[in-house]
PDB file of C-alpha atoms in Angstrom:
ATOM      1  CA  ILE A 139       0.000   0.000   0.000  1.00  0.00           C
ATOM      2  CA  LEU A 140       2.959   2.341   0.559  1.00  0.00           C
ATOM      3  CA  GLY A 141       4.446   1.657  -2.887  1.00  0.00           C
ATOM      4  CA  PRO A 142       2.306   3.962  -5.055  1.00  0.00           C
ATOM      5  CA  PRO A 143       2.322   6.980  -2.665  1.00  0.00           C
ATOM      6  CA  ILE A 144       6.082   6.710  -2.117  1.00  0.00           C
ATOM      7  CA  GLY A 145       6.568   6.377  -5.881  1.00  0.00           C
ATOM      8  CA  VAL A 146       4.478   9.502  -6.458  1.00  0.00           C
ATOM      9  CA  ILE A 147       6.446  11.512  -3.902  1.00  0.00           C
ATOM     10  CA  PHE A 148       9.745  10.307  -5.362  1.00  0.00           C
ATOM     11  CA  MET A 149       8.701  11.268  -8.933  1.00  0.00           C
ATOM     12  CA  VAL A 150       7.608  14.734  -7.778  1.00  0.00           C
ATOM     13  CA  TYR A 151      10.988  15.094  -6.053  1.00  0.00           C
ATOM     14  CA  LEU A 152      12.860  14.064  -9.245  1.00  0.00           C
ATOM     15  CA  VAL A 153      10.938  16.557 -11.381  1.00  0.00           C
ATOM     16  CA  PHE A 154      11.602  19.385  -8.927  1.00  0.00           C
ATOM     17  CA  ARG A 155      15.282  18.422  -8.664  1.00  0.00           C
ATOM     18  CA  HIS A 156      15.601  18.427 -12.467  1.00  0.00           C
ATOM     19  CA  ALA A 157      14.028  21.893 -12.713  1.00  0.00           C
ATOM     20  CA  ILE A 158      16.357  23.248 -10.007  1.00  0.00           C
ATOM     21  CA  ASN A 159      19.511  21.642 -11.458  1.00  0.00           C
ATOM     22  CA  HIS A 160      18.781  23.079 -14.913  1.00  0.00           C
ATOM     23  CA  LYS A 161      17.637  26.452 -13.544  1.00  0.00           C
ATOM     24  CA  TYR A 162      14.174  26.241 -15.134  1.00  0.00           C
ATOM     25  CA  TRP A 163      12.853  28.893 -12.749  1.00  0.00           C
ATOM     26  CA  GLY A 164       9.628  29.686 -14.626  1.00  0.00           C
ATOM     27  CA  ILE A 165       8.715  26.011 -14.862  1.00  0.00           C
ATOM     28  CA  LEU A 166       9.679  25.494 -11.222  1.00  0.00           C
ATOM     29  CA  PHE A 167       7.403  28.357 -10.162  1.00  0.00           C
ATOM     30  CA  GLY A 168       4.505  26.862 -12.133  1.00  0.00           C
ATOM     31  CA  MET A 169       5.111  23.424 -10.583  1.00  0.00           C
ATOM     32  CA  VAL A 170       5.192  24.870  -7.069  1.00  0.00           C
ATOM     33  CA  VAL A 171       1.926  26.757  -7.595  1.00  0.00           C
ATOM     34  CA  PHE A 172       0.235  23.744  -9.238  1.00  0.00           C
ATOM     35  CA  ASN A 173       1.337  21.197  -6.637  1.00  0.00           C
ATOM     36  CA  PHE A 174       0.679  23.540  -3.693  1.00  0.00           C
ATOM     37  CA  SER A 175      -2.819  24.291  -5.009  1.00  0.00           C
ATOM     38  CA  TYR A 176      -3.690  20.655  -5.551  1.00  0.00           C
ATOM     39  CA  PHE A 177      -2.237  19.393  -2.286  1.00  0.00           C
ATOM     40  CA  PHE A 178      -3.586  22.062   0.065  1.00  0.00           C
ATOM     41  CA  PHE A 179      -6.905  22.971  -1.547  1.00  0.00           C
ATOM     42  CA  LEU A 180      -8.073  19.505  -2.624  1.00  0.00           C
ATOM     43  CA  GLY A 181      -6.289  17.391  -0.034  1.00  0.00           C
ATOM     44  CA  PRO A 182      -3.425  14.932   0.002  1.00  0.00           C
ATOM     45  CA  LEU A 183      -5.528  11.916  -1.033  1.00  0.00           C
ATOM     46  CA  HIS A 184      -6.835  13.699  -4.120  1.00  0.00           C
ATOM     47  CA  PHE A 185      -3.291  14.867  -4.891  1.00  0.00           C
ATOM     48  CA  MET A 186      -1.942  11.292  -4.673  1.00  0.00           C
ATOM     49  CA  ALA A 187      -4.825   9.905  -6.738  1.00  0.00           C
ATOM     50  CA  MET A 188      -4.300  12.561  -9.413  1.00  0.00           C
ATOM     51  CA  ARG A 189      -0.576  11.807  -9.546  1.00  0.00           C
ATOM     52  CA  MET A 190      -1.148   8.040  -9.818  1.00  0.00           C
ATOM     53  CA  VAL A 191      -3.680   8.450 -12.642  1.00  0.00           C
ATOM     54  CA  HIS A 192      -1.317  10.829 -14.423  1.00  0.00           C
ATOM     55  CA  GLY A 193       1.566   8.387 -13.950  1.00  0.00           C
ATOM     56  CA  ALA A 194      -0.431   5.492 -15.429  1.00  0.00           C
ATOM     57  CA  TRP A 195      -1.519   7.650 -18.380  1.00  0.00           C
ATOM     58  CA  PHE A 196       2.023   8.891 -19.029  1.00  0.00           C
ATOM     59  CA  GLN A 197       3.494   5.399 -18.788  1.00  0.00           C
ATOM     60  CA  SER A 198       0.926   4.188 -21.327  1.00  0.00           C
ATOM     61  CA  VAL A 199       1.900   6.963 -23.724  1.00  0.00           C
ATOM     62  CA  VAL A 200       5.622   6.271 -23.376  1.00  0.00           C
ATOM     63  CA  SER A 201       5.354   2.484 -23.512  1.00  0.00           C
ATOM     64  CA  VAL A 202       3.215   2.233 -26.607  1.00  0.00           C
ATOM     65  CA  ASN A 203       5.521   4.533 -28.602  1.00  0.00           C
ATOM     66  CA  HIS A 204       8.844   3.014 -27.598  1.00  0.00           C
ATOM     67  CA  PHE A 205       8.275  -0.670 -28.295  1.00  0.00           C
ATOM     68  CA  ALA A 206       8.568  -0.718 -32.035  1.00  0.00           C
ATOM     69  CA  GLU A 207      10.007  -3.110 -34.560  1.00  0.00           C
ATOM     70  CA  THR A 208      12.909  -4.720 -32.795  1.00  0.00           C
ATOM     71  CA  VAL A 209      15.231  -4.839 -29.827  1.00  0.00           C
ATOM     72  CA  LEU A 210      18.800  -4.017 -30.751  1.00  0.00           C
ATOM     73  CA  THR A 211      22.002  -4.930 -29.024  1.00  0.00           C
ATOM     74  CA  ARG A 212      24.391  -2.087 -28.256  1.00  0.00           C
ATOM     75  CA  GLU A 213      26.643  -3.236 -31.113  1.00  0.00           C
ATOM     76  CA  GLU A 214      23.734  -3.277 -33.588  1.00  0.00           C
ATOM     77  CA  ALA A 215      22.555   0.162 -32.471  1.00  0.00           C
ATOM     78  CA  ASP A 216      26.065   1.622 -32.776  1.00  0.00           C
ATOM     79  CA  LYS A 217      26.203   0.600 -36.457  1.00  0.00           C
ATOM     80  CA  LEU A 218      23.025   2.498 -37.369  1.00  0.00           C
ATOM     81  CA  ASP A 219      22.642   6.150 -38.284  1.00  0.00           C
ATOM     82  CA  TRP A 220      20.394   8.217 -36.012  1.00  0.00           C
ATOM     83  CA  VAL A 221      17.334   8.260 -38.305  1.00  0.00           C
ATOM     84  CA  THR A 222      17.371   4.480 -38.808  1.00  0.00           C
ATOM     85  CA  LEU A 223      17.890   3.902 -35.094  1.00  0.00           C
ATOM     86  CA  VAL A 224      14.895   6.123 -34.266  1.00  0.00           C
ATOM     87  CA  ALA A 225      12.755   4.364 -36.887  1.00  0.00           C
ATOM     88  CA  LYS A 226      13.638   0.896 -35.570  1.00  0.00           C
ATOM     89  CA  THR A 227      13.050   1.711 -31.904  1.00  0.00           C
ATOM     90  CA  THR A 228       9.965   3.946 -31.939  1.00  0.00           C
ATOM     91  CA  MET A 229       6.619   4.198 -33.698  1.00  0.00           C
ATOM     92  CA  ASN A 230       3.850   6.706 -34.027  1.00  0.00           C
ATOM     93  CA  VAL A 231       0.267   6.244 -32.860  1.00  0.00           C
ATOM     94  CA  GLU A 232      -2.440   7.411 -35.247  1.00  0.00           C
ATOM     95  CA  GLY A 233      -5.747   8.813 -34.127  1.00  0.00           C
ATOM     96  CA  GLY A 234      -6.450  12.364 -35.189  1.00  0.00           C
ATOM     97  CA  HIS A 235      -6.613  15.570 -33.204  1.00  0.00           C
ATOM     98  CA  PHE A 236      -8.064  13.979 -30.052  1.00  0.00           C
ATOM     99  CA  MET A 237      -5.187  11.492 -29.944  1.00  0.00           C
ATOM    100  CA  ASP A 238      -2.712  14.360 -30.442  1.00  0.00           C
ATOM    101  CA  TRP A 239      -4.256  16.157 -27.467  1.00  0.00           C
ATOM    102  CA  ALA A 240      -4.531  13.059 -25.247  1.00  0.00           C
ATOM    103  CA  PHE A 241      -0.911  12.076 -25.942  1.00  0.00           C
ATOM    104  CA  GLY A 242       0.364  15.654 -25.691  1.00  0.00           C
ATOM    105  CA  HIS A 243       1.495  15.271 -29.331  1.00  0.00           C
ATOM    106  CA  LEU A 244       3.934  12.571 -28.199  1.00  0.00           C
ATOM    107  CA  ASN A 245       2.054  10.091 -30.366  1.00  0.00           C
ATOM    108  CA  TYR A 246       4.480  11.385 -33.038  1.00  0.00           C
ATOM    109  CA  GLN A 247       7.414   9.707 -31.356  1.00  0.00           C
ATOM    110  CA  ILE A 248       9.548   9.444 -34.508  1.00  0.00           C
ATOM    111  CA  GLU A 249       9.333  13.193 -35.076  1.00  0.00           C
ATOM    112  CA  HIS A 250       9.852  13.830 -31.365  1.00  0.00           C
ATOM    113  CA  HIS A 251      13.150  11.916 -31.369  1.00  0.00           C
ATOM    114  CA  LEU A 252      14.344  13.499 -34.607  1.00  0.00           C
ATOM    115  CA  PHE A 253      13.418  17.045 -33.555  1.00  0.00           C
ATOM    116  CA  PRO A 254      13.243  17.134 -29.736  1.00  0.00           C
ATOM    117  CA  GLN A 255      13.424  20.949 -29.539  1.00  0.00           C
ATOM    118  CA  MET A 256      10.572  21.512 -32.008  1.00  0.00           C
ATOM    119  CA  PRO A 257       7.261  22.537 -30.422  1.00  0.00           C
ATOM    120  CA  ARG A 258       5.203  19.329 -30.300  1.00  0.00           C
ATOM    121  CA  VAL A 259       2.148  20.898 -31.937  1.00  0.00           C
ATOM    122  CA  HIS A 260       4.087  20.915 -35.239  1.00  0.00           C
ATOM    123  CA  TYR A 261       4.770  17.168 -35.346  1.00  0.00           C
ATOM    124  CA  ARG A 262       1.500  16.460 -37.193  1.00  0.00           C
ATOM    125  CA  THR A 263       2.488  18.986 -39.872  1.00  0.00           C
ATOM    126  CA  ILE A 264       5.934  17.521 -40.566  1.00  0.00           C
ATOM    127  CA  SER A 265       4.934  13.870 -40.187  1.00  0.00           C
ATOM    128  CA  PRO A 266       3.983  13.265 -43.869  1.00  0.00           C
ATOM    129  CA  GLU A 267       7.277  14.766 -45.029  1.00  0.00           C
ATOM    130  CA  ILE A 268       9.308  12.682 -42.578  1.00  0.00           C
ATOM    131  CA  ARG A 269       7.472   9.536 -43.706  1.00  0.00           C
ATOM    132  CA  GLU A 270       8.124  10.351 -47.365  1.00  0.00           C
ATOM    133  CA  ILE A 271      11.839  11.032 -46.816  1.00  0.00           C
ATOM    134  CA  MET A 272      12.347   7.909 -44.719  1.00  0.00           C
ATOM    135  CA  GLU A 273      10.520   5.659 -47.175  1.00  0.00           C
ATOM    136  CA  SER A 274      12.454   7.139 -50.118  1.00  0.00           C
ATOM    137  CA  GLU A 275      15.654   6.186 -48.271  1.00  0.00           C
ATOM    138  CA  GLY A 276      14.385   2.662 -47.576  1.00  0.00           C
ATOM    139  CA  VAL A 277      13.832   3.249 -43.849  1.00  0.00           C
ATOM    140  CA  LYS A 278      10.575   1.823 -42.460  1.00  0.00           C
ATOM    141  CA  TYR A 279       8.305   4.451 -40.899  1.00  0.00           C
ATOM    142  CA  GLU A 280       5.923   2.693 -38.507  1.00  0.00           C
ATOM    143  CA  SER A 281       2.623   4.242 -37.539  1.00  0.00           C
ATOM    144  CA  ARG A 282      -0.362   2.329 -36.121  1.00  0.00           C
ATOM    145  CA  PRO A 283      -3.819   3.022 -34.709  1.00  0.00           C
ATOM    146  CA  LEU A 284      -3.958   2.979 -30.892  1.00  0.00           C
ATOM    147  CA  ILE A 285      -5.502  -0.493 -30.513  1.00  0.00           C
ATOM    148  CA  ALA A 286      -2.980  -2.018 -32.940  1.00  0.00           C
ATOM    149  CA  ALA A 287      -0.133  -0.247 -31.119  1.00  0.00           C
ATOM    150  CA  PHE A 288      -1.269  -1.560 -27.717  1.00  0.00           C
ATOM    151  CA  SER A 289      -1.724  -5.057 -29.197  1.00  0.00           C
ATOM    152  CA  LYS A 290       1.821  -4.944 -30.502  1.00  0.00           C
ATOM    153  CA  LEU A 291       3.046  -3.783 -27.085  1.00  0.00           C
ATOM    154  CA  VAL A 292       1.337  -6.702 -25.341  1.00  0.00           C
ATOM    155  CA  ARG A 293       2.798  -9.193 -27.868  1.00  0.00           C
ATOM    156  CA  TYR A 294       6.237  -7.618 -27.456  1.00  0.00           C
ATOM    157  CA  LEU A 295       6.053  -7.863 -23.668  1.00  0.00           C
ATOM    158  CA  ALA A 296       4.919 -11.501 -23.896  1.00  0.00           C
ATOM    159  CA  ILE A 297       7.868 -12.360 -26.163  1.00  0.00           C
ATOM    160  CA  THR A 298      10.290 -10.485 -23.925  1.00  0.00           C
ATOM    161  CA  GLY A 299       8.883 -12.215 -20.843  1.00  0.00           C
ATOM    162  CA  LYS A 300       9.351 -15.616 -22.489  1.00  0.00           C
ATOM    163  CA  ILE A 301      12.972 -14.785 -23.354  1.00  0.00           C
ATOM    164  CA  VAL A 302      13.650 -13.765 -19.748  1.00  0.00           C
ATOM    165  CA  ALA A 303      11.891 -16.853 -18.370  1.00  0.00           C
ATOM    166  CA  ASP A 304      13.865 -19.133 -20.719  1.00  0.00           C
ATOM    167  CA  ALA A 305      17.122 -17.456 -19.700  1.00  0.00           C
ATOM    168  CA  LYS A 306      16.277 -17.866 -15.994  1.00  0.00           C
ATOM    169  CA  ALA A 307      15.436 -21.545 -16.558  1.00  0.00           C
ATOM    170  CA  LYS A 308      18.851 -22.107 -18.146  1.00  0.00           C
ATOM    171  CA  VAL A 309      20.611 -20.505 -15.183  1.00  0.00           C
ATOM    172  CA  HIS A 310      18.790 -22.591 -12.579  1.00  0.00           C
TER     173      HIS A 310
END
């Protein structure tokens, strides 16, 4: 029962520490006001519940975009150029404007990794051009609807779990 609340507190601490270490004072001020308001005006239980729901949502967004075509060894990854590496290790999630909003535009994970400093609202605009360039160079550009992306994630996790279980069985 202590796991989720402690995890929430630790994540809040890490975010604040990151903002302080990088001197993101405006962001830090906004985080202080937001967290203070939530915690003191709505209560600690509501604050924890909100953080846990947000954490589950964010983990879903990150997980579904980062389990793409294959798992590469360090040696295999080192041999690839950046664009090919991004294409092999991430995928986009299709779904229109609502999906863009719900995912914070991070459903365009390929574009996000290629242009991390670009404002995320522009990923939809450049996505067709990125796809065209990658395909013209023979690099697979993977984009799936949400249900297909989650299905692929579940299959990927099942395969990975089997590999780990088989490896453990060999050790014991």
